[in-house]
Amino acid sequence: MTSANKASHDSDPGSLISYSADHLANQFLISMPGMVDPNFANSVIYLFEHNERGAMGLVVNKPTEVDLATLFDKIELKLEIAPLLEQSVYFGGPVQVERGFVLHESNPHLSYSSSLIIPGGLTMTTSKDVLEAVAIGNGPRKFLMTLGYAGWGAGQLEEEITLNGWMNVPLSREQMMEIIFNTPSSQRYEKTMNHLGFDLSSLSGEAGHA
């Protein structure tokens, strides 16, 4: 889905938080101050799937100590494009941390054997051919490589949102790309929060139990 209903379904009429837990694919999730899971504290997640079976997304603001040069060497690909050698590989989430996920701009002229094209948003590719294309300079211009992903079972994310563990942030594709690809990782959480129009310090973290 390219958008979500922004109307609040909160039972507390005085709440500062408005959200819809329906159809959050192609939106950001940001963790609230009360997030107790160290995997997700201060995290920004791009959700690429959300349906009745659950949700999946990639953390986009937690670089690891592994760079692309090291990763490509491990998978026996030769990467000689200088600007990419030191680009960080990110912690995408605690599920399947041995598996690579590439979040990149959508391009109708580029296709790979295992990709999920998010309507109105980005593309998530898990097949090695995208990295083979990157290695020879024919891959997507803008991409973020992660190891692992974040996953929720049926109804789990909706429950965590009602407990103020997360807030969804619907943005345009251009705004999301600016944050993911052009903003330093240390500033992505704050920049995403700024789109909500209020100060993070005004939010209580007491209710977050995600």
JSON list of C-alpha atoms in Angstrom, two decimals:
[
{"chain": "A", "resi": 1, "resn": "MET", "atom": "CA", "xyz": [0.00, 0.00, 0.00]},
{"chain": "A", "resi": 2, "resn": "THR", "atom": "CA", "xyz": [1.24, 3.50, -0.72]},
{"chain": "A", "resi": 3, "resn": "SER", "atom": "CA", "xyz": [-0.58, 5.19, 2.12]},
{"chain": "A", "resi": 4, "resn": "ALA", "atom": "CA", "xyz": [-2.35, 4.51, 5.36]},
{"chain": "A", "resi": 5, "resn": "ASN", "atom": "CA", "xyz": [-5.29, 5.95, 7.17]},
{"chain": "A", "resi": 6, "resn": "LYS", "atom": "CA", "xyz": [-3.85, 8.56, 9.50]},
{"chain": "A", "resi": 7, "resn": "ALA", "atom": "CA", "xyz": [-6.98, 8.89, 11.59]},
{"chain": "A", "resi": 8, "resn": "SER", "atom": "CA", "xyz": [-6.44, 7.97, 15.21]},
{"chain": "A", "resi": 9, "resn": "HIS", "atom": "CA", "xyz": [-8.11, 4.88, 16.57]},
{"chain": "A", "resi": 10, "resn": "ASP", "atom": "CA", "xyz": [-6.71, 5.54, 20.02]},
{"chain": "A", "resi": 11, "resn": "SER", "atom": "CA", "xyz": [-9.16, 5.04, 22.86]},
{"chain": "A", "resi": 12, "resn": "ASP", "atom": "CA", "xyz": [-7.43, 7.85, 24.78]},
{"chain": "A", "resi": 13, "resn": "PRO", "atom": "CA", "xyz": [-8.75, 11.14, 23.36]},
{"chain": "A", "resi": 14, "resn": "GLY", "atom": "CA", "xyz": [-5.85, 13.01, 24.93]},
{"chain": "A", "resi": 15, "resn": "SER", "atom": "CA", "xyz": [-3.15, 10.91, 23.32]},
{"chain": "A", "resi": 16, "resn": "LEU", "atom": "CA", "xyz": [-0.49, 12.65, 21.27]},
{"chain": "A", "resi": 17, "resn": "ILE", "atom": "CA", "xyz": [-0.08, 9.55, 19.13]},
{"chain": "A", "resi": 18, "resn": "SER", "atom": "CA", "xyz": [-2.26, 8.94, 16.09]},
{"chain": "A", "resi": 19, "resn": "TYR", "atom": "CA", "xyz": [-1.77, 5.82, 14.09]},
{"chain": "A", "resi": 20, "resn": "SER", "atom": "CA", "xyz": [-3.37, 3.17, 11.96]},
{"chain": "A", "resi": 21, "resn": "ALA", "atom": "CA", "xyz": [-2.03, -0.36, 12.28]},
{"chain": "A", "resi": 22, "resn": "ASP", "atom": "CA", "xyz": [-3.49, -1.38, 8.91]},
{"chain": "A", "resi": 23, "resn": "HIS", "atom": "CA", "xyz": [-1.41, -1.79, 5.78]},
{"chain": "A", "resi": 24, "resn": "LEU", "atom": "CA", "xyz": [1.85, -0.25, 6.93]},
{"chain": "A", "resi": 25, "resn": "ALA", "atom": "CA", "xyz": [4.03, -1.59, 4.10]},
{"chain": "A", "resi": 26, "resn": "ASN", "atom": "CA", "xyz": [6.09, 1.14, 2.45]},
{"chain": "A", "resi": 27, "resn": "GLN", "atom": "CA", "xyz": [6.22, 3.15, 5.67]},
{"chain": "A", "resi": 28, "resn": "PHE", "atom": "CA", "xyz": [8.80, 3.73, 8.35]},
{"chain": "A", "resi": 29, "resn": "LEU", "atom": "CA", "xyz": [8.47, 2.44, 11.87]},
{"chain": "A", "resi": 30, "resn": "ILE", "atom": "CA", "xyz": [10.35, 4.31, 14.58]},
{"chain": "A", "resi": 31, "resn": "SER", "atom": "CA", "xyz": [10.84, 2.88, 18.04]},
{"chain": "A", "resi": 32, "resn": "MET", "atom": "CA", "xyz": [9.48, 4.84, 20.96]},
{"chain": "A", "resi": 33, "resn": "PRO", "atom": "CA", "xyz": [11.53, 5.84, 24.05]},
{"chain": "A", "resi": 34, "resn": "GLY", "atom": "CA", "xyz": [10.23, 2.90, 26.06]},
{"chain": "A", "resi": 35, "resn": "MET", "atom": "CA", "xyz": [11.58, 0.26, 23.67]},
{"chain": "A", "resi": 36, "resn": "VAL", "atom": "CA", "xyz": [13.35, -2.27, 25.89]},
{"chain": "A", "resi": 37, "resn": "ASP", "atom": "CA", "xyz": [14.61, -4.65, 23.19]},
{"chain": "A", "resi": 38, "resn": "PRO", "atom": "CA", "xyz": [18.23, -3.61, 22.49]},
{"chain": "A", "resi": 39, "resn": "ASN", "atom": "CA", "xyz": [17.85, -4.83, 18.91]},
{"chain": "A", "resi": 40, "resn": "PHE", "atom": "CA", "xyz": [15.33, -2.09, 18.24]},
{"chain": "A", "resi": 41, "resn": "ALA", "atom": "CA", "xyz": [16.12, 0.82, 20.57]},
{"chain": "A", "resi": 42, "resn": "ASN", "atom": "CA", "xyz": [16.40, 4.07, 18.58]},
{"chain": "A", "resi": 43, "resn": "SER", "atom": "CA", "xyz": [15.74, 2.23, 15.35]},
{"chain": "A", "resi": 44, "resn": "VAL", "atom": "CA", "xyz": [14.15, 3.23, 12.05]},
{"chain": "A", "resi": 45, "resn": "ILE", "atom": "CA", "xyz": [12.63, 0.34, 10.10]},
{"chain": "A", "resi": 46, "resn": "TYR", "atom": "CA", "xyz": [11.43, 0.32, 6.52]},
{"chain": "A", "resi": 47, "resn": "LEU", "atom": "CA", "xyz": [8.47, -2.06, 6.34]},
{"chain": "A", "resi": 48, "resn": "PHE", "atom": "CA", "xyz": [8.39, -3.95, 3.07]},
{"chain": "A", "resi": 49, "resn": "GLU", "atom": "CA", "xyz": [5.55, -6.33, 3.93]},
{"chain": "A", "resi": 50, "resn": "HIS", "atom": "CA", "xyz": [2.51, -6.14, 6.19]},
{"chain": "A", "resi": 51, "resn": "ASN", "atom": "CA", "xyz": [-0.57, -8.33, 5.91]},
{"chain": "A", "resi": 52, "resn": "GLU", "atom": "CA", "xyz": [-2.76, -10.65, 7.96]},
{"chain": "A", "resi": 53, "resn": "ARG", "atom": "CA", "xyz": [0.14, -13.08, 8.39]},
{"chain": "A", "resi": 54, "resn": "GLY", "atom": "CA", "xyz": [2.46, -10.51, 9.97]},
{"chain": "A", "resi": 55, "resn": "ALA", "atom": "CA", "xyz": [5.04, -7.93, 8.99]},
{"chain": "A", "resi": 56, "resn": "MET", "atom": "CA", "xyz": [8.63, -7.76, 7.78]},
{"chain": "A", "resi": 57, "resn": "GLY", "atom": "CA", "xyz": [11.05, -4.87, 7.55]},
{"chain": "A", "resi": 58, "resn": "LEU", "atom": "CA", "xyz": [14.68, -3.77, 7.61]},
{"chain": "A", "resi": 59, "resn": "VAL", "atom": "CA", "xyz": [16.40, -1.59, 10.19]},
{"chain": "A", "resi": 60, "resn": "VAL", "atom": "CA", "xyz": [18.02, 1.19, 8.14]},
{"chain": "A", "resi": 61, "resn": "ASN", "atom": "CA", "xyz": [20.02, 3.15, 10.72]},
{"chain": "A", "resi": 62, "resn": "LYS", "atom": "CA", "xyz": [22.32, 0.62, 12.41]},
{"chain": "A", "resi": 63, "resn": "PRO", "atom": "CA", "xyz": [25.57, 0.09, 10.48]},
{"chain": "A", "resi": 64, "resn": "THR", "atom": "CA", "xyz": [27.77, -2.82, 11.52]},
{"chain": "A", "resi": 65, "resn": "GLU", "atom": "CA", "xyz": [31.54, -2.99, 11.53]},
{"chain": "A", "resi": 66, "resn": "VAL", "atom": "CA", "xyz": [31.42, -5.03, 8.33]},
{"chain": "A", "resi": 67, "resn": "ASP", "atom": "CA", "xyz": [31.91, -3.13, 5.07]},
{"chain": "A", "resi": 68, "resn": "LEU", "atom": "CA", "xyz": [30.97, -4.12, 1.54]},
{"chain": "A", "resi": 69, "resn": "ALA", "atom": "CA", "xyz": [34.57, -5.00, 0.64]},
{"chain": "A", "resi": 70, "resn": "THR", "atom": "CA", "xyz": [34.63, -7.60, 3.42]},
{"chain": "A", "resi": 71, "resn": "LEU", "atom": "CA", "xyz": [31.21, -8.97, 2.57]},
{"chain": "A", "resi": 72, "resn": "PHE", "atom": "CA", "xyz": [31.93, -9.29, -1.14]},
{"chain": "A", "resi": 73, "resn": "ASP", "atom": "CA", "xyz": [35.17, -11.06, -0.36]},
{"chain": "A", "resi": 74, "resn": "LYS", "atom": "CA", "xyz": [33.28, -13.60, 1.78]},
{"chain": "A", "resi": 75, "resn": "ILE", "atom": "CA", "xyz": [30.86, -14.39, -1.03]},
{"chain": "A", "resi": 76, "resn": "GLU", "atom": "CA", "xyz": [33.70, -14.56, -3.56]},
{"chain": "A", "resi": 77, "resn": "LEU", "atom": "CA", "xyz": [32.79, -11.48, -5.57]},
{"chain": "A", "resi": 78, "resn": "LYS", "atom": "CA", "xyz": [35.38, -8.93, -6.63]},
{"chain": "A", "resi": 79, "resn": "LEU", "atom": "CA", "xyz": [34.32, -5.38, -5.78]},
{"chain": "A", "resi": 80, "resn": "GLU", "atom": "CA", "xyz": [36.64, -2.73, -7.16]},
{"chain": "A", "resi": 81, "resn": "ILE", "atom": "CA", "xyz": [34.38, 0.32, -7.18]},
{"chain": "A", "resi": 82, "resn": "ALA", "atom": "CA", "xyz": [36.22, 2.58, -4.74]},
{"chain": "A", "resi": 83, "resn": "PRO", "atom": "CA", "xyz": [33.28, 4.56, -3.31]},
{"chain": "A", "resi": 84, "resn": "LEU", "atom": "CA", "xyz": [31.53, 1.32, -2.34]},
{"chain": "A", "resi": 85, "resn": "LEU", "atom": "CA", "xyz": [34.39, -0.52, -0.68]},
{"chain": "A", "resi": 86, "resn": "GLU", "atom": "CA", "xyz": [33.95, 1.16, 2.71]},
{"chain": "A", "resi": 87, "resn": "GLN", "atom": "CA", "xyz": [30.15, 1.38, 2.59]},
{"chain": "A", "resi": 88, "resn": "SER", "atom": "CA", "xyz": [28.72, -0.26, 5.71]},
{"chain": "A", "resi": 89, "resn": "VAL", "atom": "CA", "xyz": [26.64, -3.38, 5.84]},
{"chain": "A", "resi": 90, "resn": "TYR", "atom": "CA", "xyz": [23.69, -2.78, 8.19]},
{"chain": "A", "resi": 91, "resn": "PHE", "atom": "CA", "xyz": [22.03, -4.79, 10.93]},
{"chain": "A", "resi": 92, "resn": "GLY", "atom": "CA", "xyz": [18.64, -5.35, 9.34]},
{"chain": "A", "resi": 93, "resn": "GLY", "atom": "CA", "xyz": [17.10, -7.16, 12.29]},
{"chain": "A", "resi": 94, "resn": "PRO", "atom": "CA", "xyz": [17.54, -10.23, 14.48]},
{"chain": "A", "resi": 95, "resn": "VAL", "atom": "CA", "xyz": [15.94, -12.77, 12.12]},
{"chain": "A", "resi": 96, "resn": "GLN", "atom": "CA", "xyz": [18.14, -14.74, 9.67]},
{"chain": "A", "resi": 97, "resn": "VAL", "atom": "CA", "xyz": [21.21, -12.63, 10.40]},
{"chain": "A", "resi": 98, "resn": "GLU", "atom": "CA", "xyz": [23.28, -14.81, 8.09]},
{"chain": "A", "resi": 99, "resn": "ARG", "atom": "CA", "xyz": [21.14, -13.81, 5.11]},
{"chain": "A", "resi": 100, "resn": "GLY", "atom": "CA", "xyz": [21.63, -10.70, 3.00]},
{"chain": "A", "resi": 101, "resn": "PHE", "atom": "CA", "xyz": [18.91, -8.24, 2.01]},
{"chain": "A", "resi": 102, "resn": "VAL", "atom": "CA", "xyz": [19.43, -5.37, -0.42]},
{"chain": "A", "resi": 103, "resn": "LEU", "atom": "CA", "xyz": [17.04, -2.42, -0.20]},
{"chain": "A", "resi": 104, "resn": "HIS", "atom": "CA", "xyz": [17.29, -0.30, -3.32]},
{"chain": "A", "resi": 105, "resn": "GLU", "atom": "CA", "xyz": [15.53, 2.13, -5.57]},
{"chain": "A", "resi": 106, "resn": "SER", "atom": "CA", "xyz": [13.06, 0.60, -8.00]},
{"chain": "A", "resi": 107, "resn": "ASN", "atom": "CA", "xyz": [14.11, 0.62, -11.65]},
{"chain": "A", "resi": 108, "resn": "PRO", "atom": "CA", "xyz": [11.94, -0.93, -14.37]},
{"chain": "A", "resi": 109, "resn": "HIS", "atom": "CA", "xyz": [15.07, -1.51, -16.46]},
{"chain": "A", "resi": 110, "resn": "LEU", "atom": "CA", "xyz": [16.77, -3.63, -13.79]},
{"chain": "A", "resi": 111, "resn": "SER", "atom": "CA", "xyz": [15.40, -6.97, -12.61]},
{"chain": "A", "resi": 112, "resn": "TYR", "atom": "CA", "xyz": [16.75, -9.71, -10.37]},
{"chain": "A", "resi": 113, "resn": "SER", "atom": "CA", "xyz": [15.73, -13.28, -9.72]},
{"chain": "A", "resi": 114, "resn": "SER", "atom": "CA", "xyz": [14.31, -12.70, -6.23]},
{"chain": "A", "resi": 115, "resn": "SER", "atom": "CA", "xyz": [12.91, -9.23, -5.63]},
{"chain": "A", "resi": 116, "resn": "LEU", "atom": "CA", "xyz": [9.90, -7.77, -3.87]},
{"chain": "A", "resi": 117, "resn": "ILE", "atom": "CA", "xyz": [8.77, -4.52, -5.46]},
{"chain": "A", "resi": 118, "resn": "ILE", "atom": "CA", "xyz": [6.84, -2.51, -2.87]},
{"chain": "A", "resi": 119, "resn": "PRO", "atom": "CA", "xyz": [4.05, -0.55, -4.65]},
{"chain": "A", "resi": 120, "resn": "GLY", "atom": "CA", "xyz": [4.85, 3.15, -4.53]},
{"chain": "A", "resi": 121, "resn": "GLY", "atom": "CA", "xyz": [8.10, 2.51, -2.73]},
{"chain": "A", "resi": 122, "resn": "LEU", "atom": "CA", "xyz": [11.41, 0.71, -2.94]},
{"chain": "A", "resi": 123, "resn": "THR", "atom": "CA", "xyz": [12.53, -2.79, -3.95]},
{"chain": "A", "resi": 124, "resn": "MET", "atom": "CA", "xyz": [13.97, -5.46, -1.65]},
{"chain": "A", "resi": 125, "resn": "THR", "atom": "CA", "xyz": [16.17, -8.09, -3.30]},
{"chain": "A", "resi": 126, "resn": "THR", "atom": "CA", "xyz": [17.61, -11.23, -1.71]},
{"chain": "A", "resi": 127, "resn": "SER", "atom": "CA", "xyz": [19.26, -12.91, -4.70]},
{"chain": "A", "resi": 128, "resn": "LYS", "atom": "CA", "xyz": [23.01, -12.76, -5.29]},
{"chain": "A", "resi": 129, "resn": "ASP", "atom": "CA", "xyz": [22.60, -11.40, -8.81]},
{"chain": "A", "resi": 130, "resn": "VAL", "atom": "CA", "xyz": [21.99, -7.87, -7.49]},
{"chain": "A", "resi": 131, "resn": "LEU", "atom": "CA", "xyz": [25.41, -7.98, -5.81]},
{"chain": "A", "resi": 132, "resn": "GLU", "atom": "CA", "xyz": [26.98, -9.40, -8.95]},
{"chain": "A", "resi": 133, "resn": "ALA", "atom": "CA", "xyz": [25.54, -6.40, -10.81]},
{"chain": "A", "resi": 134, "resn": "VAL", "atom": "CA", "xyz": [26.83, -3.99, -8.16]},
{"chain": "A", "resi": 135, "resn": "ALA", "atom": "CA", "xyz": [30.31, -5.52, -8.42]},
{"chain": "A", "resi": 136, "resn": "ILE", "atom": "CA", "xyz": [30.59, -4.66, -12.11]},
{"chain": "A", "resi": 137, "resn": "GLY", "atom": "CA", "xyz": [28.88, -1.28, -11.86]},
{"chain": "A", "resi": 138, "resn": "ASN", "atom": "CA", "xyz": [25.53, -2.30, -13.33]},
{"chain": "A", "resi": 139, "resn": "GLY", "atom": "CA", "xyz": [23.51, -2.51, -10.11]},
{"chain": "A", "resi": 140, "resn": "PRO", "atom": "CA", "xyz": [21.14, 0.00, -8.52]},
{"chain": "A", "resi": 141, "resn": "ARG", "atom": "CA", "xyz": [22.68, 3.43, -7.97]},
{"chain": "A", "resi": 142, "resn": "LYS", "atom": "CA", "xyz": [21.25, 3.74, -4.48]},
{"chain": "A", "resi": 143, "resn": "PHE", "atom": "CA", "xyz": [21.09, 0.73, -2.20]},
{"chain": "A", "resi": 144, "resn": "LEU", "atom": "CA", "xyz": [21.50, -0.37, 1.41]},
{"chain": "A", "resi": 145, "resn": "MET", "atom": "CA", "xyz": [22.78, -3.83, 2.27]},
{"chain": "A", "resi": 146, "resn": "THR", "atom": "CA", "xyz": [21.64, -5.51, 5.48]},
{"chain": "A", "resi": 147, "resn": "LEU", "atom": "CA", "xyz": [22.17, -8.79, 7.22]},
{"chain": "A", "resi": 148, "resn": "GLY", "atom": "CA", "xyz": [18.99, -10.05, 8.86]},
{"chain": "A", "resi": 149, "resn": "TYR", "atom": "CA", "xyz": [15.51, -8.61, 9.01]},
{"chain": "A", "resi": 150, "resn": "ALA", "atom": "CA", "xyz": [12.85, -7.67, 11.54]},
{"chain": "A", "resi": 151, "resn": "GLY", "atom": "CA", "xyz": [9.76, -9.87, 11.62]},
{"chain": "A", "resi": 152, "resn": "TRP", "atom": "CA", "xyz": [6.43, -9.98, 13.43]},
{"chain": "A", "resi": 153, "resn": "GLY", "atom": "CA", "xyz": [3.80, -12.70, 13.55]},
{"chain": "A", "resi": 154, "resn": "ALA", "atom": "CA", "xyz": [0.10, -12.19, 12.89]},
{"chain": "A", "resi": 155, "resn": "GLY", "atom": "CA", "xyz": [-1.20, -9.30, 14.99]},
{"chain": "A", "resi": 156, "resn": "GLN", "atom": "CA", "xyz": [2.10, -8.83, 16.84]},
{"chain": "A", "resi": 157, "resn": "LEU", "atom": "CA", "xyz": [3.08, -5.50, 15.32]},
{"chain": "A", "resi": 158, "resn": "GLU", "atom": "CA", "xyz": [-0.40, -4.11, 15.80]},
{"chain": "A", "resi": 159, "resn": "GLU", "atom": "CA", "xyz": [-0.23, -5.02, 19.48]},
{"chain": "A", "resi": 160, "resn": "GLU", "atom": "CA", "xyz": [3.20, -3.44, 19.89]},
{"chain": "A", "resi": 161, "resn": "ILE", "atom": "CA", "xyz": [1.94, -0.22, 18.30]},
{"chain": "A", "resi": 162, "resn": "THR", "atom": "CA", "xyz": [-1.01, -0.07, 20.72]},
{"chain": "A", "resi": 163, "resn": "LEU", "atom": "CA", "xyz": [1.53, -0.41, 23.56]},
{"chain": "A", "resi": 164, "resn": "ASN", "atom": "CA", "xyz": [3.40, 2.62, 22.20]},
{"chain": "A", "resi": 165, "resn": "GLY", "atom": "CA", "xyz": [6.42, 0.53, 21.29]},
{"chain": "A", "resi": 166, "resn": "TRP", "atom": "CA", "xyz": [6.39, 1.84, 17.72]},
{"chain": "A", "resi": 167, "resn": "MET", "atom": "CA", "xyz": [5.02, 4.69, 15.66]},
{"chain": "A", "resi": 168, "resn": "ASN", "atom": "CA", "xyz": [4.47, 4.47, 11.93]},
{"chain": "A", "resi": 169, "resn": "VAL", "atom": "CA", "xyz": [5.62, 7.33, 9.72]},
{"chain": "A", "resi": 170, "resn": "PRO", "atom": "CA", "xyz": [4.10, 7.47, 6.21]},
{"chain": "A", "resi": 171, "resn": "LEU", "atom": "CA", "xyz": [6.30, 9.49, 3.85]},
{"chain": "A", "resi": 172, "resn": "SER", "atom": "CA", "xyz": [6.67, 9.94, 0.13]},
{"chain": "A", "resi": 173, "resn": "ARG", "atom": "CA", "xyz": [9.10, 7.71, -1.75]},
{"chain": "A", "resi": 174, "resn": "GLU", "atom": "CA", "xyz": [11.38, 10.71, -2.26]},
{"chain": "A", "resi": 175, "resn": "GLN", "atom": "CA", "xyz": [11.40, 11.50, 1.47]},
{"chain": "A", "resi": 176, "resn": "MET", "atom": "CA", "xyz": [12.17, 7.90, 2.39]},
{"chain": "A", "resi": 177, "resn": "MET", "atom": "CA", "xyz": [14.97, 7.67, -0.15]},
{"chain": "A", "resi": 178, "resn": "GLU", "atom": "CA", "xyz": [16.46, 10.91, 1.14]},
{"chain": "A", "resi": 179, "resn": "ILE", "atom": "CA", "xyz": [16.56, 9.49, 4.67]},
{"chain": "A", "resi": 180, "resn": "ILE", "atom": "CA", "xyz": [17.80, 6.00, 3.75]},
{"chain": "A", "resi": 181, "resn": "PHE", "atom": "CA", "xyz": [20.34, 6.86, 1.07]},
{"chain": "A", "resi": 182, "resn": "ASN", "atom": "CA", "xyz": [21.41, 10.48, 1.59]},
{"chain": "A", "resi": 183, "resn": "THR", "atom": "CA", "xyz": [21.27, 11.03, 5.35]},
{"chain": "A", "resi": 184, "resn": "PRO", "atom": "CA", "xyz": [24.09, 9.89, 7.69]},
{"chain": "A", "resi": 185, "resn": "SER", "atom": "CA", "xyz": [22.95, 6.83, 9.65]},
{"chain": "A", "resi": 186, "resn": "SER", "atom": "CA", "xyz": [23.35, 8.67, 12.97]},
{"chain": "A", "resi": 187, "resn": "GLN", "atom": "CA", "xyz": [20.79, 11.28, 11.85]},
{"chain": "A", "resi": 188, "resn": "ARG", "atom": "CA", "xyz": [18.12, 9.05, 10.30]},
{"chain": "A", "resi": 189, "resn": "TYR", "atom": "CA", "xyz": [16.12, 8.52, 13.49]},
{"chain": "A", "resi": 190, "resn": "GLU", "atom": "CA", "xyz": [15.95, 12.24, 14.26]},
{"chain": "A", "resi": 191, "resn": "LYS", "atom": "CA", "xyz": [15.17, 13.18, 10.67]},
{"chain": "A", "resi": 192, "resn": "THR", "atom": "CA", "xyz": [12.35, 10.63, 10.49]},
{"chain": "A", "resi": 193, "resn": "MET", "atom": "CA", "xyz": [10.96, 11.86, 13.81]},
{"chain": "A", "resi": 194, "resn": "ASN", "atom": "CA", "xyz": [11.05, 15.45, 12.57]},
{"chain": "A", "resi": 195, "resn": "HIS", "atom": "CA", "xyz": [8.48, 14.57, 9.89]},
{"chain": "A", "resi": 196, "resn": "LEU", "atom": "CA", "xyz": [5.95, 13.90, 12.66]},
{"chain": "A", "resi": 197, "resn": "GLY", "atom": "CA", "xyz": [6.00, 17.53, 13.70]},
{"chain": "A", "resi": 198, "resn": "PHE", "atom": "CA", "xyz": [6.52, 17.20, 17.43]},
{"chain": "A", "resi": 199, "resn": "ASP", "atom": "CA", "xyz": [9.35, 16.84, 19.90]},
{"chain": "A", "resi": 200, "resn": "LEU", "atom": "CA", "xyz": [10.42, 13.32, 20.83]},
{"chain": "A", "resi": 201, "resn": "SER", "atom": "CA", "xyz": [11.00, 14.48, 24.42]},
{"chain": "A", "resi": 202, "resn": "SER", "atom": "CA", "xyz": [7.25, 15.13, 24.76]},
{"chain": "A", "resi": 203, "resn": "LEU", "atom": "CA", "xyz": [6.51, 11.42, 24.41]},
{"chain": "A", "resi": 204, "resn": "SER", "atom": "CA", "xyz": [6.33, 9.18, 27.44]},
{"chain": "A", "resi": 205, "resn": "GLY", "atom": "CA", "xyz": [8.33, 6.00, 27.23]},
{"chain": "A", "resi": 206, "resn": "GLU", "atom": "CA", "xyz": [6.52, 4.29, 30.07]},
{"chain": "A", "resi": 207, "resn": "ALA", "atom": "CA", "xyz": [4.07, 2.39, 27.88]},
{"chain": "A", "resi": 208, "resn": "GLY", "atom": "CA", "xyz": [6.55, 0.82, 25.51]},
{"chain": "A", "resi": 209, "resn": "HIS", "atom": "CA", "xyz": [6.86, -2.93, 26.01]},
{"chain": "A", "resi": 210, "resn": "ALA", "atom": "CA", "xyz": [7.66, -4.07, 22.48]}
]
